[in-house]
Amino acid sequence: PLPGPRLPSGKQADNLANWKSDADGRLHAPIKPRSEEPKAVLPDLKPEDPLITVNGDTLAWGAMRRHAELMIAGMPLPQGVTMEDFEAERDSILLRRIMRLAENYIVKTLFAQEARRHKLSLAPQEVEAKREAVFAEVRKARRNPEPHLAEYSQPGSYFVYDLTNSLLFAKLKQEVIRPSLTVTDQDILDAIRKRVEKNGEILRTNAGLRPKLEGLLAKIKAGESFAD
């Protein structure tokens, strides 16, 4: 064998001038710098324009953006992150928050629609009681609760839809989903059996790994090289 570092072959060897050598003489292929991710761009929509429509139930862009803005306004900055850093990534952070809110809205809206299909509805006092409970929690948890309370009180706000959908979802689970589920003694026995079998598989896997780990430990203690 030739002395010195092992040379690359094939296409990798086409331009060795760009390869770098470390202190031990090993050659390293140049890593192509990662291209910068495209800058996040918020939708070019008017506040009243629909952003999400689920079977006819529509959430406007303005309602979504205002709610997302409220949520990121109270975010604590991680250590070492300045307000300048935050503002530079603000649109990206806002869009990620909007994506999570959108998923929540879609799922809860679908369940709320299913609840209405089962002729379930909400009494005004149910909605008001939940609203007051949330408002009380906001007043307790927020240093400056007024912007949140003002937004939550707006007709058509994200909060209004989320509150109604959440209550209908809860009623659907309580009055339709749970009563339709039955668990028999045999179901419980089958679940226990499967758990015991799974635990047995884990124990067998661990037992098979121990000799391998002990073998590696012995080689390390013996000073064997793992460079290759």
PDB file of C-alpha atoms in Angstrom:
ATOM      1  CA  PRO A   1       0.000   0.000   0.000  1.00  0.00           C
ATOM      2  CA  LEU A   2       1.095   3.552  -0.681  1.00  0.00           C
ATOM      3  CA  PRO A   3       2.181   5.607   2.333  1.00  0.00           C
ATOM      4  CA  GLY A   4       0.224   8.607   3.433  1.00  0.00           C
ATOM      5  CA  PRO A   5      -3.524   9.226   3.492  1.00  0.00           C
ATOM      6  CA  ARG A   6      -5.902   6.995   1.605  1.00  0.00           C
ATOM      7  CA  LEU A   7      -6.833   8.816  -1.574  1.00  0.00           C
ATOM      8  CA  PRO A   8     -10.423   9.025  -2.745  1.00  0.00           C
ATOM      9  CA  SER A   9     -11.370   7.390  -5.994  1.00  0.00           C
ATOM     10  CA  GLY A  10     -13.967   7.804  -8.717  1.00  0.00           C
ATOM     11  CA  LYS A  11     -15.952  11.022  -9.007  1.00  0.00           C
ATOM     12  CA  GLN A  12     -14.836  12.145  -5.543  1.00  0.00           C
ATOM     13  CA  ALA A  13     -11.234  12.336  -6.800  1.00  0.00           C
ATOM     14  CA  ASP A  14     -12.025  14.585  -9.762  1.00  0.00           C
ATOM     15  CA  ASN A  15     -10.855  17.751  -8.010  1.00  0.00           C
ATOM     16  CA  LEU A  16      -8.468  16.918  -5.177  1.00  0.00           C
ATOM     17  CA  ALA A  17      -7.254  20.505  -5.100  1.00  0.00           C
ATOM     18  CA  ASN A  18     -10.376  21.410  -3.112  1.00  0.00           C
ATOM     19  CA  TRP A  19      -9.875  18.634  -0.548  1.00  0.00           C
ATOM     20  CA  LYS A  20      -8.464  19.664   2.824  1.00  0.00           C
ATOM     21  CA  SER A  21      -5.941  17.698   4.883  1.00  0.00           C
ATOM     22  CA  ASP A  22      -6.037  17.549   8.685  1.00  0.00           C
ATOM     23  CA  ALA A  23      -3.108  17.211  11.090  1.00  0.00           C
ATOM     24  CA  ASP A  24      -3.010  13.426  10.615  1.00  0.00           C
ATOM     25  CA  GLY A  25      -2.872  13.705   6.841  1.00  0.00           C
ATOM     26  CA  ARG A  26      -6.461  12.571   6.226  1.00  0.00           C
ATOM     27  CA  LEU A  27      -8.203  14.174   3.283  1.00  0.00           C
ATOM     28  CA  HIS A  28     -11.676  15.590   3.713  1.00  0.00           C
ATOM     29  CA  ALA A  29     -14.075  16.302   0.893  1.00  0.00           C
ATOM     30  CA  PRO A  30     -15.265  19.902   0.800  1.00  0.00           C
ATOM     31  CA  ILE A  31     -18.746  20.323   2.225  1.00  0.00           C
ATOM     32  CA  LYS A  32     -20.994  22.373   0.065  1.00  0.00           C
ATOM     33  CA  PRO A  33     -22.331  25.240   2.181  1.00  0.00           C
ATOM     34  CA  ARG A  34     -26.012  24.933   2.936  1.00  0.00           C
ATOM     35  CA  SER A  35     -27.998  27.353   0.869  1.00  0.00           C
ATOM     36  CA  GLU A  36     -29.898  29.867   2.934  1.00  0.00           C
ATOM     37  CA  GLU A  37     -33.516  28.998   3.531  1.00  0.00           C
ATOM     38  CA  PRO A  38     -35.931  31.308   1.751  1.00  0.00           C
ATOM     39  CA  LYS A  39     -37.158  34.076   3.992  1.00  0.00           C
ATOM     40  CA  ALA A  40     -40.621  33.516   5.431  1.00  0.00           C
ATOM     41  CA  VAL A  41     -43.318  35.570   3.745  1.00  0.00           C
ATOM     42  CA  LEU A  42     -46.695  36.188   5.340  1.00  0.00           C
ATOM     43  CA  PRO A  43     -49.778  35.725   3.152  1.00  0.00           C
ATOM     44  CA  ASP A  44     -50.742  38.799   1.168  1.00  0.00           C
ATOM     45  CA  LEU A  45     -54.329  38.843   2.421  1.00  0.00           C
ATOM     46  CA  LYS A  46     -56.727  41.437   3.757  1.00  0.00           C
ATOM     47  CA  PRO A  47     -57.869  40.934   7.380  1.00  0.00           C
ATOM     48  CA  GLU A  48     -61.336  39.892   6.221  1.00  0.00           C
ATOM     49  CA  ASP A  49     -60.057  37.393   3.629  1.00  0.00           C
ATOM     50  CA  PRO A  50     -60.685  33.730   4.497  1.00  0.00           C
ATOM     51  CA  LEU A  51     -57.573  31.811   5.524  1.00  0.00           C
ATOM     52  CA  ILE A  52     -59.069  28.399   6.355  1.00  0.00           C
ATOM     53  CA  THR A  53     -62.414  26.933   5.355  1.00  0.00           C
ATOM     54  CA  VAL A  54     -63.560  23.618   6.822  1.00  0.00           C
ATOM     55  CA  ASN A  55     -66.787  22.393   5.233  1.00  0.00           C
ATOM     56  CA  GLY A  56     -68.105  25.924   5.046  1.00  0.00           C
ATOM     57  CA  ASP A  57     -66.819  27.145   8.433  1.00  0.00           C
ATOM     58  CA  THR A  58     -64.344  29.952   7.692  1.00  0.00           C
ATOM     59  CA  LEU A  59     -61.634  31.608   9.745  1.00  0.00           C
ATOM     60  CA  ALA A  60     -60.420  35.009   8.522  1.00  0.00           C
ATOM     61  CA  TRP A  61     -56.761  35.899   8.089  1.00  0.00           C
ATOM     62  CA  GLY A  62     -57.034  38.883  10.424  1.00  0.00           C
ATOM     63  CA  ALA A  63     -58.411  36.784  13.282  1.00  0.00           C
ATOM     64  CA  MET A  64     -55.659  34.210  12.887  1.00  0.00           C
ATOM     65  CA  ARG A  65     -52.858  36.758  12.650  1.00  0.00           C
ATOM     66  CA  ARG A  66     -54.023  38.786  15.654  1.00  0.00           C
ATOM     67  CA  HIS A  67     -54.202  35.654  17.796  1.00  0.00           C
ATOM     68  CA  ALA A  68     -50.769  34.464  16.674  1.00  0.00           C
ATOM     69  CA  GLU A  69     -49.287  37.914  17.307  1.00  0.00           C
ATOM     70  CA  LEU A  70     -50.635  37.824  20.858  1.00  0.00           C
ATOM     71  CA  MET A  71     -49.061  34.427  21.463  1.00  0.00           C
ATOM     72  CA  ILE A  72     -45.571  35.345  20.266  1.00  0.00           C
ATOM     73  CA  ALA A  73     -45.690  38.734  22.018  1.00  0.00           C
ATOM     74  CA  GLY A  74     -45.362  36.981  25.370  1.00  0.00           C
ATOM     75  CA  MET A  75     -42.605  34.579  24.344  1.00  0.00           C
ATOM     76  CA  PRO A  76     -39.554  34.703  26.636  1.00  0.00           C
ATOM     77  CA  LEU A  77     -36.362  35.097  24.655  1.00  0.00           C
ATOM     78  CA  PRO A  78     -33.886  32.216  25.052  1.00  0.00           C
ATOM     79  CA  GLN A  79     -30.545  33.027  26.625  1.00  0.00           C
ATOM     80  CA  GLY A  80     -28.286  34.753  24.134  1.00  0.00           C
ATOM     81  CA  VAL A  81     -31.109  35.787  21.792  1.00  0.00           C
ATOM     82  CA  THR A  82     -31.586  39.535  21.423  1.00  0.00           C
ATOM     83  CA  MET A  83     -34.664  41.437  20.347  1.00  0.00           C
ATOM     84  CA  GLU A  84     -32.850  42.159  17.083  1.00  0.00           C
ATOM     85  CA  ASP A  85     -32.449  38.416  16.522  1.00  0.00           C
ATOM     86  CA  PHE A  86     -36.117  37.886  17.321  1.00  0.00           C
ATOM     87  CA  GLU A  87     -37.311  40.626  14.979  1.00  0.00           C
ATOM     88  CA  ALA A  88     -35.141  39.258  12.172  1.00  0.00           C
ATOM     89  CA  GLU A  89     -36.993  35.926  12.461  1.00  0.00           C
ATOM     90  CA  ARG A  90     -40.351  37.352  13.458  1.00  0.00           C
ATOM     91  CA  ASP A  91     -42.275  36.368  10.315  1.00  0.00           C
ATOM     92  CA  SER A  92     -40.867  32.842  10.435  1.00  0.00           C
ATOM     93  CA  ILE A  93     -41.811  32.464  14.117  1.00  0.00           C
ATOM     94  CA  LEU A  94     -45.247  33.903  13.407  1.00  0.00           C
ATOM     95  CA  LEU A  95     -45.852  31.500  10.513  1.00  0.00           C
ATOM     96  CA  ARG A  96     -44.856  28.483  12.606  1.00  0.00           C
ATOM     97  CA  ARG A  97     -47.294  29.569  15.295  1.00  0.00           C
ATOM     98  CA  ILE A  98     -50.006  30.070  12.672  1.00  0.00           C
ATOM     99  CA  MET A  99     -49.421  26.540  11.366  1.00  0.00           C
ATOM    100  CA  ARG A 100     -49.977  25.062  14.841  1.00  0.00           C
ATOM    101  CA  LEU A 101     -53.073  27.199  15.362  1.00  0.00           C
ATOM    102  CA  ALA A 102     -54.379  26.147  11.952  1.00  0.00           C
ATOM    103  CA  GLU A 103     -54.011  22.454  12.781  1.00  0.00           C
ATOM    104  CA  ASN A 104     -55.834  23.009  16.068  1.00  0.00           C
ATOM    105  CA  TYR A 105     -58.620  24.931  14.347  1.00  0.00           C
ATOM    106  CA  ILE A 106     -59.123  22.308  11.630  1.00  0.00           C
ATOM    107  CA  VAL A 107     -59.252  19.346  14.028  1.00  0.00           C
ATOM    108  CA  LYS A 108     -61.589  20.999  16.524  1.00  0.00           C
ATOM    109  CA  THR A 109     -63.835  22.367  13.779  1.00  0.00           C
ATOM    110  CA  LEU A 110     -64.257  18.884  12.309  1.00  0.00           C
ATOM    111  CA  PHE A 111     -65.212  17.461  15.705  1.00  0.00           C
ATOM    112  CA  ALA A 112     -67.562  20.382  16.356  1.00  0.00           C
ATOM    113  CA  GLN A 113     -69.256  19.746  13.019  1.00  0.00           C
ATOM    114  CA  GLU A 114     -69.626  16.094  13.944  1.00  0.00           C
ATOM    115  CA  ALA A 115     -71.194  17.154  17.250  1.00  0.00           C
ATOM    116  CA  ARG A 116     -73.748  19.279  15.425  1.00  0.00           C
ATOM    117  CA  ARG A 117     -74.446  16.349  13.109  1.00  0.00           C
ATOM    118  CA  HIS A 118     -75.449  14.432  16.245  1.00  0.00           C
ATOM    119  CA  LYS A 119     -77.842  17.291  17.134  1.00  0.00           C
ATOM    120  CA  LEU A 120     -75.644  18.531  19.978  1.00  0.00           C
ATOM    121  CA  SER A 121     -75.712  22.225  20.800  1.00  0.00           C
ATOM    122  CA  LEU A 122     -74.513  24.672  23.422  1.00  0.00           C
ATOM    123  CA  ALA A 123     -76.619  26.759  25.754  1.00  0.00           C
ATOM    124  CA  PRO A 124     -75.558  30.436  26.005  1.00  0.00           C
ATOM    125  CA  GLN A 125     -74.833  30.003  29.712  1.00  0.00           C
ATOM    126  CA  GLU A 126     -72.388  27.153  28.967  1.00  0.00           C
ATOM    127  CA  VAL A 127     -70.406  29.344  26.612  1.00  0.00           C
ATOM    128  CA  GLU A 128     -70.483  32.318  28.976  1.00  0.00           C
ATOM    129  CA  ALA A 129     -69.353  30.225  31.960  1.00  0.00           C
ATOM    130  CA  LYS A 130     -66.370  28.866  30.019  1.00  0.00           C
ATOM    131  CA  ARG A 131     -65.555  32.320  28.681  1.00  0.00           C
ATOM    132  CA  GLU A 132     -65.512  33.819  32.176  1.00  0.00           C
ATOM    133  CA  ALA A 133     -63.335  30.970  33.451  1.00  0.00           C
ATOM    134  CA  VAL A 134     -60.793  31.598  30.685  1.00  0.00           C
ATOM    135  CA  PHE A 135     -60.875  35.346  31.269  1.00  0.00           C
ATOM    136  CA  ALA A 136     -60.253  34.820  34.994  1.00  0.00           C
ATOM    137  CA  GLU A 137     -57.245  32.623  34.200  1.00  0.00           C
ATOM    138  CA  VAL A 138     -55.883  35.226  31.771  1.00  0.00           C
ATOM    139  CA  ARG A 139     -56.210  37.986  34.381  1.00  0.00           C
ATOM    140  CA  LYS A 140     -54.361  35.803  36.862  1.00  0.00           C
ATOM    141  CA  ALA A 141     -51.581  34.608  34.560  1.00  0.00           C
ATOM    142  CA  ARG A 142     -50.856  37.699  32.447  1.00  0.00           C
ATOM    143  CA  ARG A 143     -49.061  40.823  33.613  1.00  0.00           C
ATOM    144  CA  ASN A 144     -50.955  42.823  31.018  1.00  0.00           C
ATOM    145  CA  PRO A 145     -54.156  40.877  30.283  1.00  0.00           C
ATOM    146  CA  GLU A 146     -56.057  43.684  28.559  1.00  0.00           C
ATOM    147  CA  PRO A 147     -54.805  43.070  24.977  1.00  0.00           C
ATOM    148  CA  HIS A 148     -55.768  39.399  25.287  1.00  0.00           C
ATOM    149  CA  LEU A 149     -59.172  40.122  26.771  1.00  0.00           C
ATOM    150  CA  ALA A 150     -59.888  42.757  24.124  1.00  0.00           C
ATOM    151  CA  GLU A 151     -58.996  40.356  21.295  1.00  0.00           C
ATOM    152  CA  TYR A 152     -60.890  37.440  22.853  1.00  0.00           C
ATOM    153  CA  SER A 153     -63.992  39.621  23.092  1.00  0.00           C
ATOM    154  CA  GLN A 154     -64.055  40.461  19.385  1.00  0.00           C
ATOM    155  CA  PRO A 155     -66.766  38.730  17.326  1.00  0.00           C
ATOM    156  CA  GLY A 156     -65.146  36.316  14.871  1.00  0.00           C
ATOM    157  CA  SER A 157     -61.892  36.113  16.811  1.00  0.00           C
ATOM    158  CA  TYR A 158     -59.880  32.894  16.860  1.00  0.00           C
ATOM    159  CA  PHE A 159     -60.693  32.570  20.563  1.00  0.00           C
ATOM    160  CA  VAL A 160     -64.449  32.694  19.954  1.00  0.00           C
ATOM    161  CA  TYR A 161     -64.262  29.864  17.410  1.00  0.00           C
ATOM    162  CA  ASP A 162     -61.859  27.842  19.544  1.00  0.00           C
ATOM    163  CA  LEU A 163     -64.018  28.205  22.647  1.00  0.00           C
ATOM    164  CA  THR A 164     -67.164  27.031  20.869  1.00  0.00           C
ATOM    165  CA  ASN A 165     -65.402  24.212  19.051  1.00  0.00           C
ATOM    166  CA  SER A 166     -63.731  23.010  22.247  1.00  0.00           C
ATOM    167  CA  LEU A 167     -67.033  22.889  24.130  1.00  0.00           C
ATOM    168  CA  LEU A 168     -68.754  21.002  21.329  1.00  0.00           C
ATOM    169  CA  PHE A 169     -65.824  18.594  21.065  1.00  0.00           C
ATOM    170  CA  ALA A 170     -66.038  17.912  24.809  1.00  0.00           C
ATOM    171  CA  LYS A 171     -69.777  17.308  24.558  1.00  0.00           C
ATOM    172  CA  LEU A 172     -69.259  14.957  21.601  1.00  0.00           C
ATOM    173  CA  LYS A 173     -66.760  12.894  23.606  1.00  0.00           C
ATOM    174  CA  GLN A 174     -69.009  12.799  26.655  1.00  0.00           C
ATOM    175  CA  GLU A 175     -72.332  12.077  24.997  1.00  0.00           C
ATOM    176  CA  VAL A 176     -71.449  10.187  21.801  1.00  0.00           C
ATOM    177  CA  ILE A 177     -67.917   8.792  21.717  1.00  0.00           C
ATOM    178  CA  ARG A 178     -67.562   7.416  25.246  1.00  0.00           C
ATOM    179  CA  PRO A 179     -71.012   5.761  25.391  1.00  0.00           C
ATOM    180  CA  SER A 180     -70.239   4.012  22.094  1.00  0.00           C
ATOM    181  CA  LEU A 181     -67.099   2.387  23.503  1.00  0.00           C
ATOM    182  CA  THR A 182     -67.259  -0.878  25.424  1.00  0.00           C
ATOM    183  CA  VAL A 183     -64.411  -2.702  27.133  1.00  0.00           C
ATOM    184  CA  THR A 184     -64.962  -6.343  28.050  1.00  0.00           C
ATOM    185  CA  ASP A 185     -63.033  -8.534  30.479  1.00  0.00           C
ATOM    186  CA  GLN A 186     -61.566 -10.312  27.463  1.00  0.00           C
ATOM    187  CA  ASP A 187     -60.320  -6.989  26.053  1.00  0.00           C
ATOM    188  CA  ILE A 188     -58.496  -6.359  29.318  1.00  0.00           C
ATOM    189  CA  LEU A 189     -56.982  -9.859  29.374  1.00  0.00           C
ATOM    190  CA  ASP A 190     -55.840  -9.513  25.762  1.00  0.00           C
ATOM    191  CA  ALA A 191     -54.224  -6.158  26.538  1.00  0.00           C
ATOM    192  CA  ILE A 192     -52.381  -7.633  29.537  1.00  0.00           C
ATOM    193  CA  ARG A 193     -51.191 -10.590  27.457  1.00  0.00           C
ATOM    194  CA  LYS A 194     -49.841  -8.297  24.736  1.00  0.00           C
ATOM    195  CA  ARG A 195     -48.071  -6.157  27.337  1.00  0.00           C
ATOM    196  CA  VAL A 196     -46.435  -9.218  28.911  1.00  0.00           C
ATOM    197  CA  GLU A 197     -45.309 -10.430  25.479  1.00  0.00           C
ATOM    198  CA  LYS A 198     -43.867  -7.012  24.645  1.00  0.00           C
ATOM    199  CA  ASN A 199     -42.033  -6.833  27.958  1.00  0.00           C
ATOM    200  CA  GLY A 200     -40.602 -10.289  27.271  1.00  0.00           C
ATOM    201  CA  GLU A 201     -39.310  -9.120  23.878  1.00  0.00           C
ATOM    202  CA  ILE A 202     -37.620  -6.133  25.509  1.00  0.00           C
ATOM    203  CA  LEU A 203     -35.968  -8.333  28.148  1.00  0.00           C
ATOM    204  CA  ARG A 204     -34.680 -10.731  25.496  1.00  0.00           C
ATOM    205  CA  THR A 205     -33.309  -7.872  23.414  1.00  0.00           C
ATOM    206  CA  ASN A 206     -31.536  -6.386  26.425  1.00  0.00           C
ATOM    207  CA  ALA A 207     -30.106  -9.767  27.370  1.00  0.00           C
ATOM    208  CA  GLY A 208     -28.686 -10.162  23.865  1.00  0.00           C
ATOM    209  CA  LEU A 209     -27.117  -6.692  23.966  1.00  0.00           C
ATOM    210  CA  ARG A 210     -25.298  -7.153  27.265  1.00  0.00           C
ATOM    211  CA  PRO A 211     -22.636  -9.600  25.969  1.00  0.00           C
ATOM    212  CA  LYS A 212     -21.926  -7.288  23.036  1.00  0.00           C
ATOM    213  CA  LEU A 213     -21.529  -4.290  25.329  1.00  0.00           C
ATOM    214  CA  GLU A 214     -19.314  -6.222  27.723  1.00  0.00           C
ATOM    215  CA  GLY A 215     -17.177  -7.312  24.765  1.00  0.00           C
ATOM    216  CA  LEU A 216     -16.762  -3.697  23.636  1.00  0.00           C
ATOM    217  CA  LEU A 217     -15.890  -2.616  27.173  1.00  0.00           C
ATOM    218  CA  ALA A 218     -13.200  -5.295  27.375  1.00  0.00           C
ATOM    219  CA  LYS A 219     -11.673  -4.092  24.083  1.00  0.00           C
ATOM    220  CA  ILE A 220     -11.671  -0.480  25.281  1.00  0.00           C
ATOM    221  CA  LYS A 221      -9.971  -1.426  28.547  1.00  0.00           C
ATOM    222  CA  ALA A 222      -7.412  -3.458  26.569  1.00  0.00           C
ATOM    223  CA  GLY A 223      -6.520  -0.321  24.611  1.00  0.00           C
ATOM    224  CA  GLU A 224      -7.789  -1.552  21.262  1.00  0.00           C
ATOM    225  CA  SER A 225      -8.041   1.172  18.617  1.00  0.00           C
ATOM    226  CA  PHE A 226     -11.435   2.055  17.187  1.00  0.00           C
ATOM    227  CA  ALA A 227     -10.148   4.555  14.646  1.00  0.00           C
ATOM    228  CA  ASP A 228     -11.188   2.455  11.675  1.00  0.00           C
TER     229      ASP A 228
END
